[in-house]
Coordinates of C-alpha atoms in Angstrom, one line a residue:
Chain D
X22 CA -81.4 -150.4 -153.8
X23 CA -81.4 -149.3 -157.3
X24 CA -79.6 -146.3 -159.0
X25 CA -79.9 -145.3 -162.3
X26 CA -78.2 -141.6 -163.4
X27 CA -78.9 -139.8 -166.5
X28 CA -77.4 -136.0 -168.3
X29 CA -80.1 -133.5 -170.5
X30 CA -77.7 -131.3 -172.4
X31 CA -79.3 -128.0 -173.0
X32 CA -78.1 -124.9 -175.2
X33 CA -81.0 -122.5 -175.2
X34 CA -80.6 -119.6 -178.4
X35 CA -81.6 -117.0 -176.0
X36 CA -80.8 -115.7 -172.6
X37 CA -83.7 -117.2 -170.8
X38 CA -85.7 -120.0 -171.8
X39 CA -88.5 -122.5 -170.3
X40 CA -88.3 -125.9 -171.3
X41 CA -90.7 -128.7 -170.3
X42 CA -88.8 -132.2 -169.5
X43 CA -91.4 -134.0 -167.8
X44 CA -91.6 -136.3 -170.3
X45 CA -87.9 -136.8 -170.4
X46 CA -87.4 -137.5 -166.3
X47 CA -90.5 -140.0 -166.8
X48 CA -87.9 -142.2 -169.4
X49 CA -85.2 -141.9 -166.9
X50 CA -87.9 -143.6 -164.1
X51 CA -88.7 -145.9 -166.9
X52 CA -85.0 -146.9 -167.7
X53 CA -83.9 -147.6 -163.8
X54 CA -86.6 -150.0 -163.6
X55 CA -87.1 -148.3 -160.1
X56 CA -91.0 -149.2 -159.1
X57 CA -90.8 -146.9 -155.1
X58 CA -88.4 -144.4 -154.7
X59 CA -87.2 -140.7 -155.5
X60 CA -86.3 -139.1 -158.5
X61 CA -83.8 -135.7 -158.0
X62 CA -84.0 -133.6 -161.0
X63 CA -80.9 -130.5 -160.5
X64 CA -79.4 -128.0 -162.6
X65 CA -75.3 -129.0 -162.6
X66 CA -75.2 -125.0 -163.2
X67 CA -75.9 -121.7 -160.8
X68 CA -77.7 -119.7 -163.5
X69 CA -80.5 -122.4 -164.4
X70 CA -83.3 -123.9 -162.5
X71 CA -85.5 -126.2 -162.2
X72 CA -89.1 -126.0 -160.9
X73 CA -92.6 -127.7 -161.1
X74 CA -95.6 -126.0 -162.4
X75 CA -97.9 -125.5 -164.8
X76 CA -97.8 -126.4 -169.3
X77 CA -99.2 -123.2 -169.8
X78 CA -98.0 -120.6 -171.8
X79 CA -99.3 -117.6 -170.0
X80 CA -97.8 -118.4 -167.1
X81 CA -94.6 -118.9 -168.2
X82 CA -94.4 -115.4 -169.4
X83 CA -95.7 -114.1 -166.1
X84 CA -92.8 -116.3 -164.6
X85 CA -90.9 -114.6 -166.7
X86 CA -91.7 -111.3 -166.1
X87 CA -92.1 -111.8 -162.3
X88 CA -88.3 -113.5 -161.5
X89 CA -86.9 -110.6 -163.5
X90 CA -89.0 -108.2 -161.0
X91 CA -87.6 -109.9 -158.4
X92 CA -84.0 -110.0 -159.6
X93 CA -83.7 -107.7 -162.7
X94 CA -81.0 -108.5 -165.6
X95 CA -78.8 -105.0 -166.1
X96 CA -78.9 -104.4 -162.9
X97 CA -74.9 -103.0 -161.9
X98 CA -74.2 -106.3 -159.8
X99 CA -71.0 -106.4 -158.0
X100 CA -69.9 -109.7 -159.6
X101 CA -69.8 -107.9 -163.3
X102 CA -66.6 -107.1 -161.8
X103 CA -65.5 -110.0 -162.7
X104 CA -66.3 -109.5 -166.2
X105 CA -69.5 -111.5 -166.4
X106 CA -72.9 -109.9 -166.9
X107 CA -75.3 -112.8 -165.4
X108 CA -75.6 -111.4 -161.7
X109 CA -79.4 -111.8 -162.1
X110 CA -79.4 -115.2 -163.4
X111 CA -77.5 -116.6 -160.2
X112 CA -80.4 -114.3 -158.2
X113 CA -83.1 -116.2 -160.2
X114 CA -81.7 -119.7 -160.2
X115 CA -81.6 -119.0 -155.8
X116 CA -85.2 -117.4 -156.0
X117 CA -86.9 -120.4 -157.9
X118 CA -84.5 -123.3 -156.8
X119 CA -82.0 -125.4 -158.8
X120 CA -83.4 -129.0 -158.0
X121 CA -87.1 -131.1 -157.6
X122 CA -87.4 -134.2 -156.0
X123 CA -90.1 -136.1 -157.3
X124 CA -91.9 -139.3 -155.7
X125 CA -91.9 -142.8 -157.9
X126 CA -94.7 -145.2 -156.9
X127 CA -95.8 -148.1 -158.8
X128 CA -92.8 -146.8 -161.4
X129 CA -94.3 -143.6 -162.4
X130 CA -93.9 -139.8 -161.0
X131 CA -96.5 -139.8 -158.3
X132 CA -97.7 -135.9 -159.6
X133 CA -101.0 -134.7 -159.3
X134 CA -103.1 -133.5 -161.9
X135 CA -101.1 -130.3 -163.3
X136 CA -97.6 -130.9 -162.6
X137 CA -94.8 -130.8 -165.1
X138 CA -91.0 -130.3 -165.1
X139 CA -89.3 -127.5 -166.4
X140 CA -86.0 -126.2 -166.9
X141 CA -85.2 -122.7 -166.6
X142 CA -82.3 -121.2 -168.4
X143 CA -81.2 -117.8 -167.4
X144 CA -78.0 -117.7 -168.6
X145 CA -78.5 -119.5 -172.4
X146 CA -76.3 -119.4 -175.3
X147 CA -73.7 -122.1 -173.2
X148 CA -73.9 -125.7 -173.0
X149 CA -75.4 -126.6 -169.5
X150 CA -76.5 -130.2 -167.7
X151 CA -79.2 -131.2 -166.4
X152 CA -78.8 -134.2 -163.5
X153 CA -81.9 -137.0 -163.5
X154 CA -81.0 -139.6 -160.4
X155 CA -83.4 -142.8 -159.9
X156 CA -82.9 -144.0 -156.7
X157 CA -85.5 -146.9 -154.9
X158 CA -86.3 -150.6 -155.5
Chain A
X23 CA -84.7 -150.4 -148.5
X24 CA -88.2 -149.8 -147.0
X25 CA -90.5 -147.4 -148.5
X26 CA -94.4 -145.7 -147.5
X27 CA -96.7 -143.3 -149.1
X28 CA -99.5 -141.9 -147.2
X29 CA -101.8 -139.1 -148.8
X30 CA -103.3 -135.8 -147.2
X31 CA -106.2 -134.4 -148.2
X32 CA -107.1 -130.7 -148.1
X33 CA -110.4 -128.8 -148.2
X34 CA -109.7 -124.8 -147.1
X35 CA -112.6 -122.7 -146.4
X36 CA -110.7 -119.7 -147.6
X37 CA -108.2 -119.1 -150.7
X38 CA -104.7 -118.9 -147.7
X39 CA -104.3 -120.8 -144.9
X40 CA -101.8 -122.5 -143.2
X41 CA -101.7 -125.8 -141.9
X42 CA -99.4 -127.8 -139.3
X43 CA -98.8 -131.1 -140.7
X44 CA -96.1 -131.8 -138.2
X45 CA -97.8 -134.2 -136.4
X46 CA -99.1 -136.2 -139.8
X47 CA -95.8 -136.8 -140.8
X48 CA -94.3 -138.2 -137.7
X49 CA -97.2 -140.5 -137.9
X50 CA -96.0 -141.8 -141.3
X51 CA -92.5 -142.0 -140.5
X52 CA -93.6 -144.5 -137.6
X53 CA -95.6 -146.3 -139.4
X54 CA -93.2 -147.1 -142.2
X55 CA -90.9 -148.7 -139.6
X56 CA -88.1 -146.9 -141.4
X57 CA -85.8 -145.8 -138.4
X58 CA -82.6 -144.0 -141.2
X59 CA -83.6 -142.4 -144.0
X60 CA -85.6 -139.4 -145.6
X61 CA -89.0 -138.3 -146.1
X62 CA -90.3 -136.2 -148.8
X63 CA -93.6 -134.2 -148.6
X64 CA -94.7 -132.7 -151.3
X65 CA -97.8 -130.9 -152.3
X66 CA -98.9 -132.3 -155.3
X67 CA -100.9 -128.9 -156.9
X68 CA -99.1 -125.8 -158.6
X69 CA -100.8 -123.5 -156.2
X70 CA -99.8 -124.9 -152.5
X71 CA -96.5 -125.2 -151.3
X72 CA -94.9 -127.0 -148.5
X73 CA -92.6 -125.5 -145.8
X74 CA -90.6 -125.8 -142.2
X75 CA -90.8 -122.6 -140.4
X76 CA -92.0 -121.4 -136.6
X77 CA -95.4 -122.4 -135.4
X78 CA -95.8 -118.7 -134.2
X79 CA -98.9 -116.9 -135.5
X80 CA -97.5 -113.7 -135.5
X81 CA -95.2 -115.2 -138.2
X82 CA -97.4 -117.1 -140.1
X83 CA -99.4 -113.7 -140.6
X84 CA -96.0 -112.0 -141.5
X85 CA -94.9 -114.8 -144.2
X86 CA -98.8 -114.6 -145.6
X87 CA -98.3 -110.9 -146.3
X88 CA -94.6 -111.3 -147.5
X89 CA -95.4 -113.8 -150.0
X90 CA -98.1 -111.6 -150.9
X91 CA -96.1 -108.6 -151.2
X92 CA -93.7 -110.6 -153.5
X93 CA -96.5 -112.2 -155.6
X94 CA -99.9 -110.2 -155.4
X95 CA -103.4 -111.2 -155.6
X96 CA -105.1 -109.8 -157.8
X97 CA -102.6 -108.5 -160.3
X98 CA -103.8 -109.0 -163.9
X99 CA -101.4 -111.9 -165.0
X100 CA -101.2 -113.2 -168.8
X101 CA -102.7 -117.0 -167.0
X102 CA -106.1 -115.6 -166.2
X103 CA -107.0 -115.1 -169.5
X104 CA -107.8 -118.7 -169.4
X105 CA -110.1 -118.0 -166.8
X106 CA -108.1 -118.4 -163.5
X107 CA -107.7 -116.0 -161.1
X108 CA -104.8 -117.4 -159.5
X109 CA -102.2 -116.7 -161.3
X110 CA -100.7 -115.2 -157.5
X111 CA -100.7 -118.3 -156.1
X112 CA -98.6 -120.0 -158.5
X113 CA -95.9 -117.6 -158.1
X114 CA -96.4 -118.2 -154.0
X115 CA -95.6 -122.1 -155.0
X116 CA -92.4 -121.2 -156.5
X117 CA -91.5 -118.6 -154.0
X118 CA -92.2 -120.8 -150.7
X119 CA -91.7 -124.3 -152.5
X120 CA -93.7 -127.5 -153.0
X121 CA -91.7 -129.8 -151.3
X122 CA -89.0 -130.7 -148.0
X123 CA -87.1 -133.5 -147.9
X124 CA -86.2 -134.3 -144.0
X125 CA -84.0 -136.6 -142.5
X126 CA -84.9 -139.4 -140.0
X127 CA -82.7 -140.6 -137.5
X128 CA -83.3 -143.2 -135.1
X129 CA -87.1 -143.7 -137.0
X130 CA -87.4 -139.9 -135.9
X131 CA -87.7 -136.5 -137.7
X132 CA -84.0 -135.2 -136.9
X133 CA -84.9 -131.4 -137.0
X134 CA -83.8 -128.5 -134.9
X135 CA -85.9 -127.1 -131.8
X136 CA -88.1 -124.9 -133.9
X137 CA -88.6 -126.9 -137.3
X138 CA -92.5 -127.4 -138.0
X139 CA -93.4 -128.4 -141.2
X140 CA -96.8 -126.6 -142.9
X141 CA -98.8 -126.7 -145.4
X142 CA -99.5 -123.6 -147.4
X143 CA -102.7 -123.6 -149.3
X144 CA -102.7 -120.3 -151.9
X145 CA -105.8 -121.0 -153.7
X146 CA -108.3 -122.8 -151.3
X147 CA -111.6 -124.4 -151.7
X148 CA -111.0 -127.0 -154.0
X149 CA -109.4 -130.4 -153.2
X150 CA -105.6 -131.0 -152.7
X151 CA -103.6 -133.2 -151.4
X152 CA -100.4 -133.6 -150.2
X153 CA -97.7 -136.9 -150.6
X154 CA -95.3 -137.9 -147.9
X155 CA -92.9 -140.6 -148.5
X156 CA -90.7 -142.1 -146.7
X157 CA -87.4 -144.1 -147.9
X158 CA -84.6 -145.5 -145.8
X159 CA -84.2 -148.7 -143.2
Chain K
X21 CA -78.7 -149.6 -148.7
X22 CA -75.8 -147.4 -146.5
X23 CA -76.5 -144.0 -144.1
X24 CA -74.2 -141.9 -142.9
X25 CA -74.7 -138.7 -140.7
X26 CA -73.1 -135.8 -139.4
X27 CA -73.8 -132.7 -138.3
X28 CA -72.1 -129.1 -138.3
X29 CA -71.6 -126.7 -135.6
X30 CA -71.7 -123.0 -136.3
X31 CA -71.7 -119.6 -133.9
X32 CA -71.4 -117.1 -136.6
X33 CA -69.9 -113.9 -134.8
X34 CA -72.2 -111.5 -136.8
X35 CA -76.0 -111.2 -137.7
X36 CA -75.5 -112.6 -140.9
X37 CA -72.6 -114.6 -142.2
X38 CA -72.0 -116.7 -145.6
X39 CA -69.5 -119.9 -145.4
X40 CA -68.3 -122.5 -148.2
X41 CA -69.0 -126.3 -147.1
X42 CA -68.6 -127.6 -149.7
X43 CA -65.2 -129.9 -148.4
X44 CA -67.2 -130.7 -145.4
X45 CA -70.1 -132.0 -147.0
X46 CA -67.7 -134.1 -149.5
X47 CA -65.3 -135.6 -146.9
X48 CA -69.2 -136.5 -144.7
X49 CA -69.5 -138.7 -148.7
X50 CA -66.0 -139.9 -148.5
X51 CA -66.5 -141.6 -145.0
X52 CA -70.1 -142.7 -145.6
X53 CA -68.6 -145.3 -148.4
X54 CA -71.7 -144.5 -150.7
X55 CA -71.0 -144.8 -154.0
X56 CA -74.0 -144.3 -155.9
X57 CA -76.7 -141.9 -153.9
X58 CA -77.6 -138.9 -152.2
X59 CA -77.0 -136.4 -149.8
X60 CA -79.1 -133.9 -147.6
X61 CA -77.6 -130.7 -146.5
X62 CA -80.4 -129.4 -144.1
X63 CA -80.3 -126.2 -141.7
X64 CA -81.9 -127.2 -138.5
X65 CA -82.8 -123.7 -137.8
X66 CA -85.4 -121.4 -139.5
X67 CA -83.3 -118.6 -139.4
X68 CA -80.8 -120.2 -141.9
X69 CA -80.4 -121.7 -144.9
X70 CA -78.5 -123.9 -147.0
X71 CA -78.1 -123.1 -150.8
X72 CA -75.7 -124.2 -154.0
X73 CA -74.2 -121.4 -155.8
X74 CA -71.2 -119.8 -156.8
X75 CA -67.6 -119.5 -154.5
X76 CA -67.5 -115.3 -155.8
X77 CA -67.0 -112.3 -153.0
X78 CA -68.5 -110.1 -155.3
X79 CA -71.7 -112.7 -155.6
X80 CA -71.8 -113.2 -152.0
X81 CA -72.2 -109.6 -151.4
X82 CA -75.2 -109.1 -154.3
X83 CA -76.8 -111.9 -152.4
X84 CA -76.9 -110.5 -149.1
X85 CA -78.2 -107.3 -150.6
X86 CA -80.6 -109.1 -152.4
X87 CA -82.2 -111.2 -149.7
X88 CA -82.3 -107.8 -147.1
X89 CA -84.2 -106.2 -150.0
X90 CA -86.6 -108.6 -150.2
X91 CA -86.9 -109.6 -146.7
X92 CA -85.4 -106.6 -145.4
X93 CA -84.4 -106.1 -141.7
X94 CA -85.4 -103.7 -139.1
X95 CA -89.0 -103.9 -140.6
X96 CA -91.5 -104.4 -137.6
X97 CA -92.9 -107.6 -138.0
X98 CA -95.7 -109.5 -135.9
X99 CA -92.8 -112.2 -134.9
X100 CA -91.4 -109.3 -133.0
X101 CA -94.4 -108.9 -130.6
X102 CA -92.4 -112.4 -129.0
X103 CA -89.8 -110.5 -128.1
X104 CA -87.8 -111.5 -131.2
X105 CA -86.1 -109.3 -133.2
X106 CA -85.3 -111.6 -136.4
X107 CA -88.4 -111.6 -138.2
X108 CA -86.7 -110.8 -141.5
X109 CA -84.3 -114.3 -140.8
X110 CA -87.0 -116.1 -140.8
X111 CA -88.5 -115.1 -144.2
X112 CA -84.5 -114.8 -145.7
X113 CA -84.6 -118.9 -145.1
X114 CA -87.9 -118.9 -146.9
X115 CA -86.7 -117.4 -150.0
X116 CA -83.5 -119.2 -150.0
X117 CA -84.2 -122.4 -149.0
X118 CA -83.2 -124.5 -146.0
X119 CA -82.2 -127.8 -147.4
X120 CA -80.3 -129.0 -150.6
X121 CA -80.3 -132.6 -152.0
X122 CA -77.0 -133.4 -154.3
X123 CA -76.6 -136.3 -156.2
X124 CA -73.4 -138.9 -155.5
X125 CA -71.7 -140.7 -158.4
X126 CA -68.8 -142.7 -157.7
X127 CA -68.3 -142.0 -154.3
X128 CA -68.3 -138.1 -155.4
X129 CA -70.6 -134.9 -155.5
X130 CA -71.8 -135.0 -159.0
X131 CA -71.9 -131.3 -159.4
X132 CA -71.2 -129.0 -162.4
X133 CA -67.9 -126.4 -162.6
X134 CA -69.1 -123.5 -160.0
X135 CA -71.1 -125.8 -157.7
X136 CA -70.0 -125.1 -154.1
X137 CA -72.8 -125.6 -150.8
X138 CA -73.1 -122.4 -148.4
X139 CA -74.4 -122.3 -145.0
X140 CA -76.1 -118.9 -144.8
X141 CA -76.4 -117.2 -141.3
X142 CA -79.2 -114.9 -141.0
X143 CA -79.2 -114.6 -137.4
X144 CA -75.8 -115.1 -135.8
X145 CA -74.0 -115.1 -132.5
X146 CA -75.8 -118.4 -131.3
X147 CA -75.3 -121.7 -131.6
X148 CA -76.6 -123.6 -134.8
X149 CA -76.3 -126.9 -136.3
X150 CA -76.6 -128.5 -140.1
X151 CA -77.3 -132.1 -140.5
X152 CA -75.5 -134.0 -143.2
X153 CA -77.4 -137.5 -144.3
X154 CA -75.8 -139.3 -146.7
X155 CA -78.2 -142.7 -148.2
X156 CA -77.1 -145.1 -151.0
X157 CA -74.7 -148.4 -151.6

């Protein structure tokens, strides 16, 4: 079995931000020289995601708009108390998941026809890692 | 390490339905031999997601109006103005997910009493398909 | 390639409970001998999940809120026409997640600073079990 592990640094100039790595996690598969196996993709932190879906810029702002519906920023969380204000970004990072896990055959992500990578900062302005892991033959 | 891909393939005569797919992948998990390890299946569209829950219809008709609660049809979302109209069932993927991983023991699905896995189709009548693979020994 | 399993018992003495795994899911890595892999962290109930987030009271307690507004309990769902009285459980696991797949790097969770695994009860007082598969060399 092979394994092949790589770090994305991010440091997003805003408090959320939507950034496609697809092309990224496909070097990683490239690198490990893994031909049939898994790639796990995972935020290292609680206030960042990551999730599969669609390169278009619409519907990244309805993402957007809709995960801060869901779990609104400003909101009087009970852990401000402890002096942070990013209750709703550990909310989001729970309500769109922290980690893919994407099929390599034949050495490439087995996608189908609209599927990208993206990270999801919702806490930016911080240095934060993203995990790629290559594991197979 | 062993490893098997098998492909589903998906008409729905309507935009939701929900599918058992239970069955389909203890069929690939025996026919890749592997008896420890893990099998991923994952939908591979932006608009279907995969999940284990209860095969109870009362509850199937409850989590089709939740997720539509959470993520309406119909709403006027910023993606339709490239001429979709499912801008909903994207937000569905992300909310139910697009993927499980599960574990096999003894070249069996080790779940609990009530784990079924499904297949959630949120914008029907087109083609889809669905990837299971399965890694291990 | 190496696999290692365990599973956890639970009999949480309230409806819905919240507890830290983390140094049970790291000693199931330390006794599998895998240096360079995964690890599943799977509920083997649908009315539980599994999730990665932050070791804060404070948190915990926004989360629970959060998850009973969104699937909120008491609400009289079609499940409950079984007899059943934990519809909202059902759809709680939904929107957290059941499962969570962590990468290991030198024989350790490779996990940012405030990565810690919960096991989150959403319907208590009976037995339950998580599995633990560990896969790697």
């Amino acid at each position: 079995m092979k394994s092949h592990t790589e770090y994305l640094t991010f440091h997003a100039r805003s408090r959320r931000e939507y950034s496609n790595i697809t092309s990224k996690v496909e070097s990683a598969v490239a690198a490990s020289g893994v031909q049939e196996g898994m790639v796990l993709v995972s935020a290292m932190h609680i206030t960042a995601g990551v999730y599969i879906n669609d390169a278009e810029d619409g519907l990244i702002a309805d993402i957007d708009e809709w995960l801060d519906s869901l779990a609104p920023y400003g909101k009087d969380y009970r852990h401000h108390r402890t002096g942070e204000d990013n209750g709703d970004a550990h909310l989001k990072n729970l309500l769109i998941g922290h980690e893919v896990i994407i099929p390599v055959t034949g050495g490439r992500l087995d996608f189908g026809p609209w599927q990208q990578v993206y990270y999801a900062e919702f806490d930016g302005r911080r240095d934060k890692r993203v995990i790629i892991k290559v594991m197979g033959e």
